[in-house]
Structures are given as structure tokens and as C-alpha cells.
Coordinates of C-alpha atoms in Angstrom, one line a residue:
Chain S
M1 CA -19.9 -2.1 -12.9
T2 CA -23.9 -3.3 -14.1
P3 CA -26.7 -4.8 -12.2
R4 CA -26.4 -9.0 -12.1
A5 CA -26.4 -10.1 -15.7
A6 CA -29.6 -12.3 -15.5
D7 CA -28.1 -15.3 -17.0
F8 CA -26.3 -15.6 -13.7
P9 CA -28.4 -17.9 -11.8
E10 CA -29.7 -16.9 -8.9
R11 CA -28.3 -20.0 -6.4
R12 CA -24.7 -19.1 -7.3
A13 CA -25.0 -15.8 -6.4
A14 CA -26.9 -17.1 -3.0
A15 CA -23.6 -19.1 -2.6
L16 CA -20.9 -16.0 -3.2
Q17 CA -23.0 -13.8 -1.0
T18 CA -22.9 -16.7 1.8
L19 CA -19.0 -17.2 1.4
A20 CA -18.8 -13.3 1.7
E21 CA -20.8 -13.0 4.5
A22 CA -18.9 -15.9 6.0
S23 CA -15.6 -14.1 5.9
L24 CA -16.5 -11.5 8.4
A25 CA -16.9 -14.1 10.7
E26 CA -13.6 -14.9 12.6
R27 CA -11.8 -18.6 12.5
G28 CA -9.0 -19.9 15.2
P29 CA -7.1 -18.1 17.1
R30 CA -6.0 -15.1 14.4
R31 CA -8.2 -12.4 14.1
R32 CA -9.0 -11.5 10.3
R33 CA -11.2 -8.6 11.3
T34 CA -12.4 -8.6 7.7
R35 CA -14.5 -4.9 6.9
A36 CA -15.6 -5.7 3.3
V37 CA -15.6 -8.2 0.8
V38 CA -17.4 -7.3 -2.9
I39 CA -17.6 -10.6 -5.7
L40 CA -17.8 -9.5 -9.2
K41 CA -18.7 -12.4 -12.0
D42 CA -19.2 -10.5 -15.8
G43 CA -18.9 -7.2 -14.4
A44 CA -21.7 -7.5 -12.4
V45 CA -21.7 -7.1 -8.4
A46 CA -23.0 -11.0 -7.4
A47 CA -22.2 -10.6 -3.2
E48 CA -21.0 -8.2 -1.0
A49 CA -20.6 -8.0 2.5
Y50 CA -19.6 -5.4 5.2
A51 CA -18.7 -5.9 8.7
P52 CA -20.7 -3.6 11.4
G53 CA -19.5 0.0 11.4
F54 CA -18.3 -0.2 7.6
S55 CA -20.8 0.0 4.5
A56 CA -20.2 0.0 0.9
G57 CA -19.5 4.0 0.8
T58 CA -16.5 3.7 3.4
P59 CA -12.8 4.3 1.7
L60 CA -10.9 2.1 2.9
N61 CA -6.5 1.8 2.5
G62 CA -5.6 -0.6 -0.3
W63 CA -1.7 -0.4 1.6
S64 CA 0.4 -1.7 -1.6
M65 CA -2.6 -2.4 -3.6
T66 CA -2.1 0.9 -4.2
K67 CA 0.9 -0.3 -6.3
S68 CA -0.8 -1.5 -9.0
V69 CA -2.8 1.7 -9.3
M70 CA 0.3 3.3 -9.4
G71 CA 1.1 1.1 -12.2
A72 CA -2.1 1.4 -14.1
L73 CA -1.3 5.3 -14.2
I74 CA 2.2 4.9 -15.4
G75 CA 0.4 3.3 -17.9
T76 CA -1.9 5.9 -18.5
L77 CA 1.2 7.9 -19.1
V78 CA 2.6 5.5 -21.7
K79 CA 0.0 5.8 -23.8
D80 CA 0.0 9.1 -23.8
G81 CA 3.3 8.8 -25.2
K82 CA 4.7 10.6 -22.2
L83 CA 6.7 7.7 -20.9
S84 CA 8.2 4.4 -22.4
L85 CA 9.2 1.3 -20.9
A86 CA 12.5 1.6 -22.7
D87 CA 13.0 4.7 -21.3
R88 CA 16.5 5.6 -19.2
G89 CA 17.9 8.0 -17.5
L90 CA 14.7 8.7 -15.5
L91 CA 15.4 11.3 -12.6
P92 CA 18.1 14.3 -13.2
E93 CA 19.5 13.0 -10.0
W94 CA 20.9 10.3 -11.6
T95 CA 22.5 11.5 -14.3
G96 CA 26.2 10.8 -14.4
D97 CA 26.0 8.0 -12.2
D98 CA 24.9 3.9 -12.7
R99 CA 21.7 4.7 -12.0
S100 CA 20.8 6.3 -14.9
A101 CA 20.8 2.7 -16.6
I102 CA 17.3 1.9 -14.2
S103 CA 14.9 1.8 -17.2
L104 CA 10.6 2.5 -16.6
E105 CA 10.3 -1.5 -17.3
D106 CA 12.9 -2.5 -14.2
L107 CA 10.9 -0.2 -12.4
L108 CA 7.3 -2.0 -12.8
R109 CA 9.2 -5.2 -12.6
M110 CA 10.5 -4.7 -9.2
S111 CA 14.0 -4.8 -10.2
S112 CA 15.4 -1.2 -10.1
G113 CA 19.3 -2.8 -8.4
L114 CA 18.2 -0.2 -5.9
N115 CA 19.8 -1.1 -2.2
F116 CA 16.1 -0.8 -0.1
S117 CA 15.1 -2.9 2.7
E118 CA 11.1 -3.5 3.3
I119 CA 10.7 -4.9 6.6
Y120 CA 7.9 -3.5 8.5
A121 CA 8.5 -4.6 11.6
D122 CA 12.3 -3.1 11.8
T123 CA 11.6 0.1 12.5
G124 CA 15.2 1.2 11.3
S125 CA 14.2 -0.3 7.8
D126 CA 13.9 1.9 4.6
V127 CA 10.3 1.4 4.5
N128 CA 9.1 3.1 7.5
A129 CA 12.0 6.3 7.0
M130 CA 10.0 6.6 3.6
L131 CA 6.5 6.2 4.5
F132 CA 6.8 7.6 8.3
D133 CA 10.1 10.0 8.6
A134 CA 10.6 11.7 5.3
H135 CA 9.4 14.5 3.5
D136 CA 10.0 13.5 0.5
A137 CA 9.4 9.9 0.0
G138 CA 9.9 9.4 -3.9
G139 CA 13.1 11.7 -3.1
Y140 CA 14.1 9.1 -0.3
A141 CA 14.0 5.9 -2.5
A142 CA 15.4 7.8 -5.4
A143 CA 18.7 8.0 -3.2
R144 CA 19.2 4.7 -2.3
P145 CA 22.7 3.3 -4.2
L146 CA 22.6 0.7 -6.4
E147 CA 23.6 -2.8 -5.2
S148 CA 23.1 -4.5 -8.1
I149 CA 23.0 -3.9 -11.9
P150 CA 19.4 -3.0 -12.7
G151 CA 17.5 -5.7 -14.2
T152 CA 19.3 -8.5 -13.1
V153 CA 17.4 -8.9 -9.9
W154 CA 14.5 -8.8 -8.6
K155 CA 13.8 -7.1 -5.2
Y156 CA 9.9 -6.1 -4.0
A157 CA 10.2 -2.5 -2.5
S158 CA 7.8 0.0 -1.4
G159 CA 10.9 2.8 -2.5
T160 CA 10.2 2.0 -6.1
T161 CA 6.4 2.6 -6.9
N162 CA 7.2 6.2 -5.1
I163 CA 10.3 6.4 -7.8
L164 CA 7.5 5.9 -10.8
S165 CA 5.1 8.1 -8.8
L166 CA 7.9 10.8 -8.6
I167 CA 9.1 11.0 -12.5
A168 CA 5.4 10.9 -12.8
R169 CA 4.8 14.3 -11.5
R170 CA 7.7 15.6 -13.5
A171 CA 6.1 14.0 -16.6
V172 CA 2.9 15.3 -15.8
G173 CA 4.4 18.9 -15.2
E174 CA 3.1 20.6 -11.2
E175 CA 0.0 22.1 -12.8
N176 CA -1.7 19.3 -13.9
Y177 CA -0.2 16.9 -11.7
P178 CA -2.4 17.5 -8.3
S179 CA -5.7 16.5 -10.5
W180 CA -3.9 14.2 -13.3
P181 CA -4.7 10.7 -11.1
R182 CA -8.6 11.6 -11.0
R183 CA -8.9 12.7 -14.6
A184 CA -6.3 9.5 -16.0
L185 CA -7.6 7.1 -14.0
F186 CA -10.5 7.1 -11.1
D187 CA -13.1 9.3 -13.3
P188 CA -13.2 7.3 -16.0
L189 CA -13.4 4.3 -14.0
G190 CA -16.3 6.2 -11.7
M191 CA -14.0 5.0 -8.7
D192 CA -15.3 8.5 -7.1
S193 CA -14.5 7.4 -3.8
A194 CA -11.0 7.4 -4.3
V195 CA -8.2 9.8 -2.8
F196 CA -4.5 9.3 -2.8
E197 CA -2.4 10.4 -0.4
T198 CA 0.4 12.6 -0.8
D199 CA 3.5 12.9 1.0
A200 CA 4.7 16.3 2.7
T201 CA 5.6 17.7 -0.8
G202 CA 2.6 16.9 -2.7
T203 CA 3.8 13.6 -4.4
F204 CA 1.2 10.7 -4.3
I205 CA 2.7 7.9 -1.9
G206 CA 2.1 5.0 -4.6
S207 CA 3.5 2.5 -2.9
S208 CA 1.0 2.6 0.2
F209 CA -1.7 5.4 0.4
L210 CA -4.8 4.6 -1.6
F211 CA -8.2 4.9 -0.1
A212 CA -11.1 3.9 -1.8
T213 CA -14.6 2.0 -1.2
A214 CA -14.0 -1.7 -2.0
R215 CA -16.8 -1.5 -4.9
D216 CA -14.2 1.7 -6.4
W217 CA -11.0 -1.0 -5.5
A218 CA -13.7 -3.8 -7.6
R219 CA -14.1 -1.3 -10.6
F220 CA -10.1 -0.8 -10.7
G221 CA -10.0 -4.9 -10.7
L222 CA -12.6 -4.6 -13.4
L223 CA -10.8 -2.5 -15.8
Y224 CA -8.1 -4.9 -15.6
A225 CA -10.5 -8.0 -16.1
E226 CA -11.9 -6.7 -19.5
G227 CA -8.4 -5.6 -21.2
G228 CA -7.6 -2.2 -19.9
R229 CA -10.6 -0.7 -22.3
D230 CA -9.3 2.3 -23.6
V231 CA -7.9 3.3 -20.6
L232 CA -4.8 1.8 -20.4
P233 CA -2.2 1.5 -23.5
A234 CA -2.6 -1.6 -26.0
G235 CA -0.9 -4.6 -24.2
W236 CA -0.7 -3.4 -20.7
V237 CA -2.6 -5.8 -19.0
K238 CA -0.6 -8.7 -20.5
F239 CA 2.8 -6.9 -19.8
S240 CA 1.3 -6.4 -16.0
A241 CA 0.4 -10.3 -16.1
T242 CA 3.9 -11.4 -17.5
P243 CA 6.1 -12.8 -15.1
A244 CA 9.1 -10.7 -14.5
P245 CA 12.5 -12.4 -15.9
R246 CA 14.0 -12.1 -12.4
A247 CA 11.0 -12.7 -10.4
P248 CA 11.2 -16.1 -8.2
N249 CA 8.6 -19.0 -9.1
E250 CA 7.2 -16.2 -11.7
K251 CA 5.5 -14.7 -9.2
Y252 CA 5.4 -10.8 -10.2
G253 CA 4.9 -9.2 -13.1
A254 CA 5.0 -5.3 -13.5
H255 CA 3.4 -4.0 -10.6
W256 CA 0.7 -7.0 -9.6
W257 CA 1.3 -10.5 -8.2
L258 CA 1.0 -13.7 -9.9
K259 CA 1.0 -15.8 -7.6
L260 CA -0.2 -15.6 -3.7
S261 CA 2.6 -15.5 -0.3
K262 CA 2.5 -18.9 1.5
E263 CA 1.4 -16.3 4.3
L264 CA -2.0 -15.7 2.3
G265 CA -2.2 -19.4 1.1
G266 CA 0.3 -19.6 -1.5
E267 CA 1.9 -22.8 -2.3
T268 CA -1.4 -25.2 -1.3
S269 CA -3.6 -27.2 -2.6
A270 CA -6.4 -24.1 -2.9
A271 CA -3.9 -22.1 -4.3
A272 CA -3.2 -24.6 -7.1
A273 CA -6.8 -24.4 -7.8
I274 CA -6.5 -20.9 -8.8
P275 CA -6.4 -20.1 -12.7
A276 CA -3.0 -19.9 -14.1
D277 CA -4.2 -16.5 -15.7
A278 CA -5.1 -15.3 -12.2
F279 CA -3.4 -12.0 -10.9
H280 CA -3.3 -10.1 -8.2
A281 CA -3.0 -6.5 -6.4
L282 CA -2.2 -7.2 -2.2
G283 CA -1.2 -5.4 1.1
H284 CA -0.4 -4.9 4.1
E285 CA -2.5 -6.2 6.6
G286 CA -4.5 -8.6 4.3
Q287 CA -6.1 -6.1 1.6
C288 CA -6.6 -8.3 -1.6
L289 CA -7.6 -7.7 -5.2
T290 CA -7.8 -10.7 -7.2
V291 CA -8.7 -10.7 -11.6
I292 CA -9.4 -13.7 -13.1
P293 CA -10.4 -13.2 -16.8
S294 CA -10.8 -16.5 -17.4
R295 CA -13.7 -16.8 -15.1
G296 CA -15.0 -13.3 -15.6
L297 CA -13.8 -12.9 -11.4
V298 CA -12.6 -9.7 -9.8
V299 CA -12.6 -10.6 -6.3
V300 CA -12.3 -8.2 -3.2
R301 CA -11.3 -8.2 0.1
M302 CA -10.5 -5.4 2.6
G303 CA -9.2 -6.1 6.1
L304 CA -7.4 -5.3 9.8
S305 CA -5.2 -9.1 9.1
I306 CA -2.3 -7.6 11.6
D307 CA -1.3 -11.1 11.6
I308 CA -1.5 -11.7 7.9
K309 CA -1.7 -15.7 8.5
A310 CA -5.1 -15.1 9.4
W311 CA -6.9 -14.6 5.6
N312 CA -5.9 -17.2 3.5
H313 CA -6.8 -15.5 0.5
A314 CA -6.3 -18.6 -2.0
E315 CA -8.8 -20.7 0.6
F316 CA -11.0 -18.3 -0.2
L317 CA -10.6 -17.9 -3.8
K318 CA -10.9 -21.3 -3.9
D319 CA -14.3 -21.1 -2.4
V320 CA -15.1 -18.8 -4.8
L321 CA -14.3 -20.5 -8.1
E322 CA -16.4 -23.2 -6.5
A323 CA -19.3 -21.5 -6.1
A324 CA -19.0 -19.1 -9.2
Chain E
M1 CA 36.0 3.2 42.8
T2 CA 39.3 3.7 40.9
Q3 CA 39.3 6.9 38.8
K4 CA 39.9 4.1 35.5
H5 CA 36.7 2.5 37.0
I6 CA 34.7 5.7 36.3
F7 CA 36.7 6.8 33.2
F8 CA 35.2 3.5 32.0
A9 CA 31.2 3.5 33.6
L10 CA 31.7 6.7 31.6
F11 CA 32.9 5.6 28.4
T12 CA 30.7 2.6 28.1
A13 CA 27.2 4.5 28.8
L14 CA 28.6 7.5 26.5
A15 CA 29.2 5.3 23.7
F16 CA 25.3 3.2 24.7
R17 CA 24.5 6.5 24.3
A18 CA 25.8 7.0 21.1
W19 CA 24.3 3.6 19.7
A20 CA 21.1 3.8 21.3
W21 CA 20.7 7.1 20.6
P22 CA 19.3 7.2 17.0
R23 CA 17.8 4.0 17.3
L24 CA 15.2 5.1 20.0
R25 CA 14.6 8.3 18.3
R26 CA 14.0 6.7 15.1
L27 CA 11.9 4.1 17.1
V28 CA 9.5 7.0 18.6
A29 CA 9.7 8.5 15.5
V30 CA 8.1 6.3 13.2
G31 CA 6.2 4.8 16.2
C32 CA 4.4 8.3 16.7
S33 CA 4.4 9.2 12.9
Y34 CA 2.5 5.5 12.0
K35 CA -0.1 6.2 15.2
A36 CA -0.3 9.9 13.6
K37 CA -1.2 8.7 10.4
A38 CA -3.6 5.6 10.7
L39 CA -5.7 7.5 13.1
A40 CA -6.0 10.4 10.8
S41 CA -6.9 8.7 8.2
A42 CA -9.2 6.4 9.4
L43 CA -11.1 9.4 11.0
F44 CA -11.3 11.5 8.7
V45 CA -11.1 10.1 5.6
S46 CA -12.1 6.4 6.0
G47 CA -14.6 8.1 8.7
L48 CA -14.6 5.5 11.1
D49 CA -15.8 5.8 14.7
L50 CA -13.5 5.1 16.9
E51 CA -10.9 5.6 19.6
P52 CA -8.0 7.3 19.5
D53 CA -6.6 4.9 22.4
S54 CA -7.7 1.8 21.6
A55 CA -8.7 1.5 18.3
P56 CA -7.4 -2.0 17.0
E57 CA -5.3 -0.4 14.0
V58 CA -2.8 1.1 16.6
S59 CA -3.0 -0.6 19.4
D60 CA -3.6 -4.2 18.9
E61 CA -1.5 -7.7 18.3
A62 CA 2.2 -6.2 17.0
Y63 CA 0.9 -2.6 17.6
L64 CA 1.1 -3.0 21.4
L65 CA 3.4 -0.8 21.8
M66 CA 2.0 1.9 20.1
R67 CA -0.4 2.3 23.0
L68 CA 2.6 3.5 25.1
F69 CA 2.4 6.7 21.8
G70 CA -0.4 9.3 23.6
A71 CA -2.7 10.1 20.7
T72 CA -5.1 14.0 21.0
V73 CA -7.4 14.9 17.9
D74 CA -8.1 17.8 16.8
R75 CA -11.5 17.0 15.0
E76 CA -11.8 20.8 13.7
A77 CA -8.6 21.0 12.1
R78 CA -8.8 17.2 11.6
S79 CA -5.7 16.3 12.5
V80 CA -4.2 13.7 15.3
T81 CA -0.8 14.5 16.7
C82 CA 1.2 11.8 18.7
S83 CA 4.3 11.7 21.1
F84 CA 6.0 9.6 23.7
F85 CA 5.1 11.7 26.8
G86 CA 5.8 14.9 24.9
F87 CA 8.5 13.5 23.0
Q88 CA 9.0 13.5 19.4
P89 CA 5.3 15.0 18.4
R90 CA 4.1 13.8 14.9
T91 CA 0.9 15.5 12.9
A92 CA -0.8 14.3 10.7
A93 CA -3.7 16.6 8.9
W94 CA -6.3 16.4 6.4
R95 CA -6.6 18.4 3.7
P96 CA -9.7 18.1 0.8
G97 CA -9.4 16.0 -1.8
F98 CA -5.7 14.7 -0.5
G99 CA -6.3 12.8 2.6
A100 CA -4.1 12.6 5.8
A101 CA -0.4 13.6 5.1
L102 CA 2.0 13.6 7.9
T103 CA 3.1 17.0 8.5
P104 CA 7.2 16.8 9.6
G105 CA 8.9 20.1 10.3
A106 CA 8.0 23.3 8.6
L107 CA 7.7 22.3 4.8
P108 CA 4.2 23.3 3.5
L109 CA 1.6 20.5 2.5
A110 CA 0.3 20.5 -1.2
A111 CA -1.7 22.7 -2.6
P112 CA -5.4 21.6 -3.0
P113 CA -6.6 20.3 -6.8
R114 CA -7.6 22.5 -8.7

């Protein structure tokens, strides 16, 4: 990121700063608890704001925003020729059963066909068992049975991303794996604050646990706004933002959301004002990273919105688009 | 109370225990793990200044019941242990470069990055 471009009008920057600061205030009975907002315009910080107790140096968990980072990391392995989208027979434990038909693209497009319940409110769900009651997150997810033919049904599942993390571990090799995210992605992007947490076996929990400052999350978004530079393979950003064939309402690409959920203000007039080329990394409790290449915008919002409806991201984006 | 009634009561109690026990164990295990992990990451990765028993991350709104899970913070070892009155204790520990991770059983943690 660079200092703000000289040709970006001061009054627009001031308007964005006002929006960023206003996002910290509570509004209505649902607690928003916004903790950090960073808005990039044309690669430069146009506005940022932090709640008391938080700063530009506070690493915050992206929760499921981490999935988009794991998608990018898989992209680096595709670029290096270690994996390809058409690869099947991805895990030795799937040898000899129908799961060997699952392709890398199926996993990136959340269309593995594996049975997996993604309900945080249910302590018996697979996502809770995997994250909070299992040693080996990827192994837990990989052991789930098929419930549909791979590639034929879209189903968002955190287990899918941890399977990708396990596949990456085997592709990279044990010796190189611990430092791999830093070498492949964080260092080239200058994401110095990034801390990628692992399960007890040392596999990065690609579904849920990457901590980084809001500025570093913005740096990750900027990589996509700028087409992947020389970090991602040619065409990877377009692939990521192309609707998964089985995703309802074209709402999901490849480890990026293409539409906001109703809880975040999707399917409203505010959401309709968001340009069609926008895509989002979204996480538990209102973590949001939006990339809008056509407007040169990257918007990061981190918070603790336990009631997800507390944060209307579509409305915030509409205001940002009007101000920028 | 007849012998038949006693058998019925015993059967019902055993059936309830068989049904409820795994669910209760999972509820407590997941709750303790969530709280230990969330607190360890907030304290030792984010560096937040928070009170373990009243941090909104583990005590507000949907997390109200987590107040029942006691948390013990070992700031020297950078770990957090949570349990339900000593039942189903779960520990999350911080390691350089890798943040916090749950440490179930005796499985060793990953080696630090080189």
C-alpha cells in the first residue's frame, strides 16, 4: 500500500473517514462492536478507524475470511505446478472409494459432495466437532462420507477448506510446510502481522483461524483488486470470482463470496448498488473484506457482531461507494 | 412401588443417561474448547486487555452459557484452561509463530517454524 494518491480529493477522503468512524458507533439494539475499518482506494489507505483498545497493530481473527486466504495459497501451488484444478485422487485415504472422484476445483467451489453440517449453534455439528473436539481438522473432514456425486451439489462447508489445507501440507512437504504460507503469500504481500493457527497436528486451520491486522487483511484484498500480480497464477482472480456452477443465485465463486447473505444486508436495494464485479471474504461475527476492482476499492471491516444481523455490510458498502 | 415400576424407572434412567451423556459431554467439551481457544487467541495473539470471565467474546448474547465454564489463565505459559466445574477441562496454548491451538490428549504440538 502507498500513501494516498495526490489526485484523490481531500473531501472524499474526509467523507470516507467519517463513514469509518461512524461504523464504530452502536446503532439499534443489536451490538455491532466494530473494531477496525480500513478502506483502500486505488491501492492507498483512504480511511481507517479503530475502536478503543484496538489499533492498526492489532491482529484480528478473520474467521471464515481465512478460507479465501487458503484459496489463494492453493493458487500459489497451482502456479508452482504442484497442484492443478483437475487433480483427483487427492488423498490416499480416499483411494478405492467414490471420494477419489473429488477434484481440486470441486473443493475450491464448495462442491465436494461430502456430508458435513455447518451449524455453529449446534454443539453436535461437524464444524464444532472439527474445530473444537478433534486433533486433526482436515482428517476429520476428509473422513466424512459422500452424500452426493462430487461436483453436482454446492454446499458451503468449513471442512472442505481444511481438506485443502491437508492436501497442501502433503504437496508442500513436511519440511517446508510450517513456513509455507509466509513464504508463498504473507511475505510477498507484506502481511507481517499474519499468524496462521494450526490444529494439534500442525495443519493450518484454513477454514477459520488466520489473525492479521485490518491493514494486512486489506493488503490481501489488494492482491485480488490488482489481478493477483505475480503471486497468483494467471486467471486465478477471474476463476475465484466466477460463480460456482452449482451455487444458488451465483452467490459463490471459488473460496470467495460473490453475493452478501441476507443477514449482512444482501438482497436489498443497498446490495443492488454494489457493482457486479465485487467479491467478498466473509467470516463469523461480521468479518468482511470486500474487493471492488472496477472502483479501485478494498473495504475491510472487523468486529464482534455476535448477532450477525447487527452489521449491515451492504448498507456500509453503498455509503462507501457514494463517498468514494 | 412394585418391582415392575422399579425396573421401568431404572430402564428409563439408563436410557436417558445413554442418550444424554454423549450430548452433554460434547456440549461441555465444545464449550470449554471454544472458550479456551478464543481467550488464548485474544490474549496472546491479538494482545487484547480483557477479563476472562466477562470478555464479550465468550460471555455475551449467544455465549451467555459459557459463563458457566471457568477459565484459568497462565500468563507465563501463555495458556488458558477452561472446564465445567473441573469436568472436561480443555487447554489452548500459544506457540511462537503459530498462535494458539487446542492441545487435546497427549498429542504433541507442531514444531515452531524454522
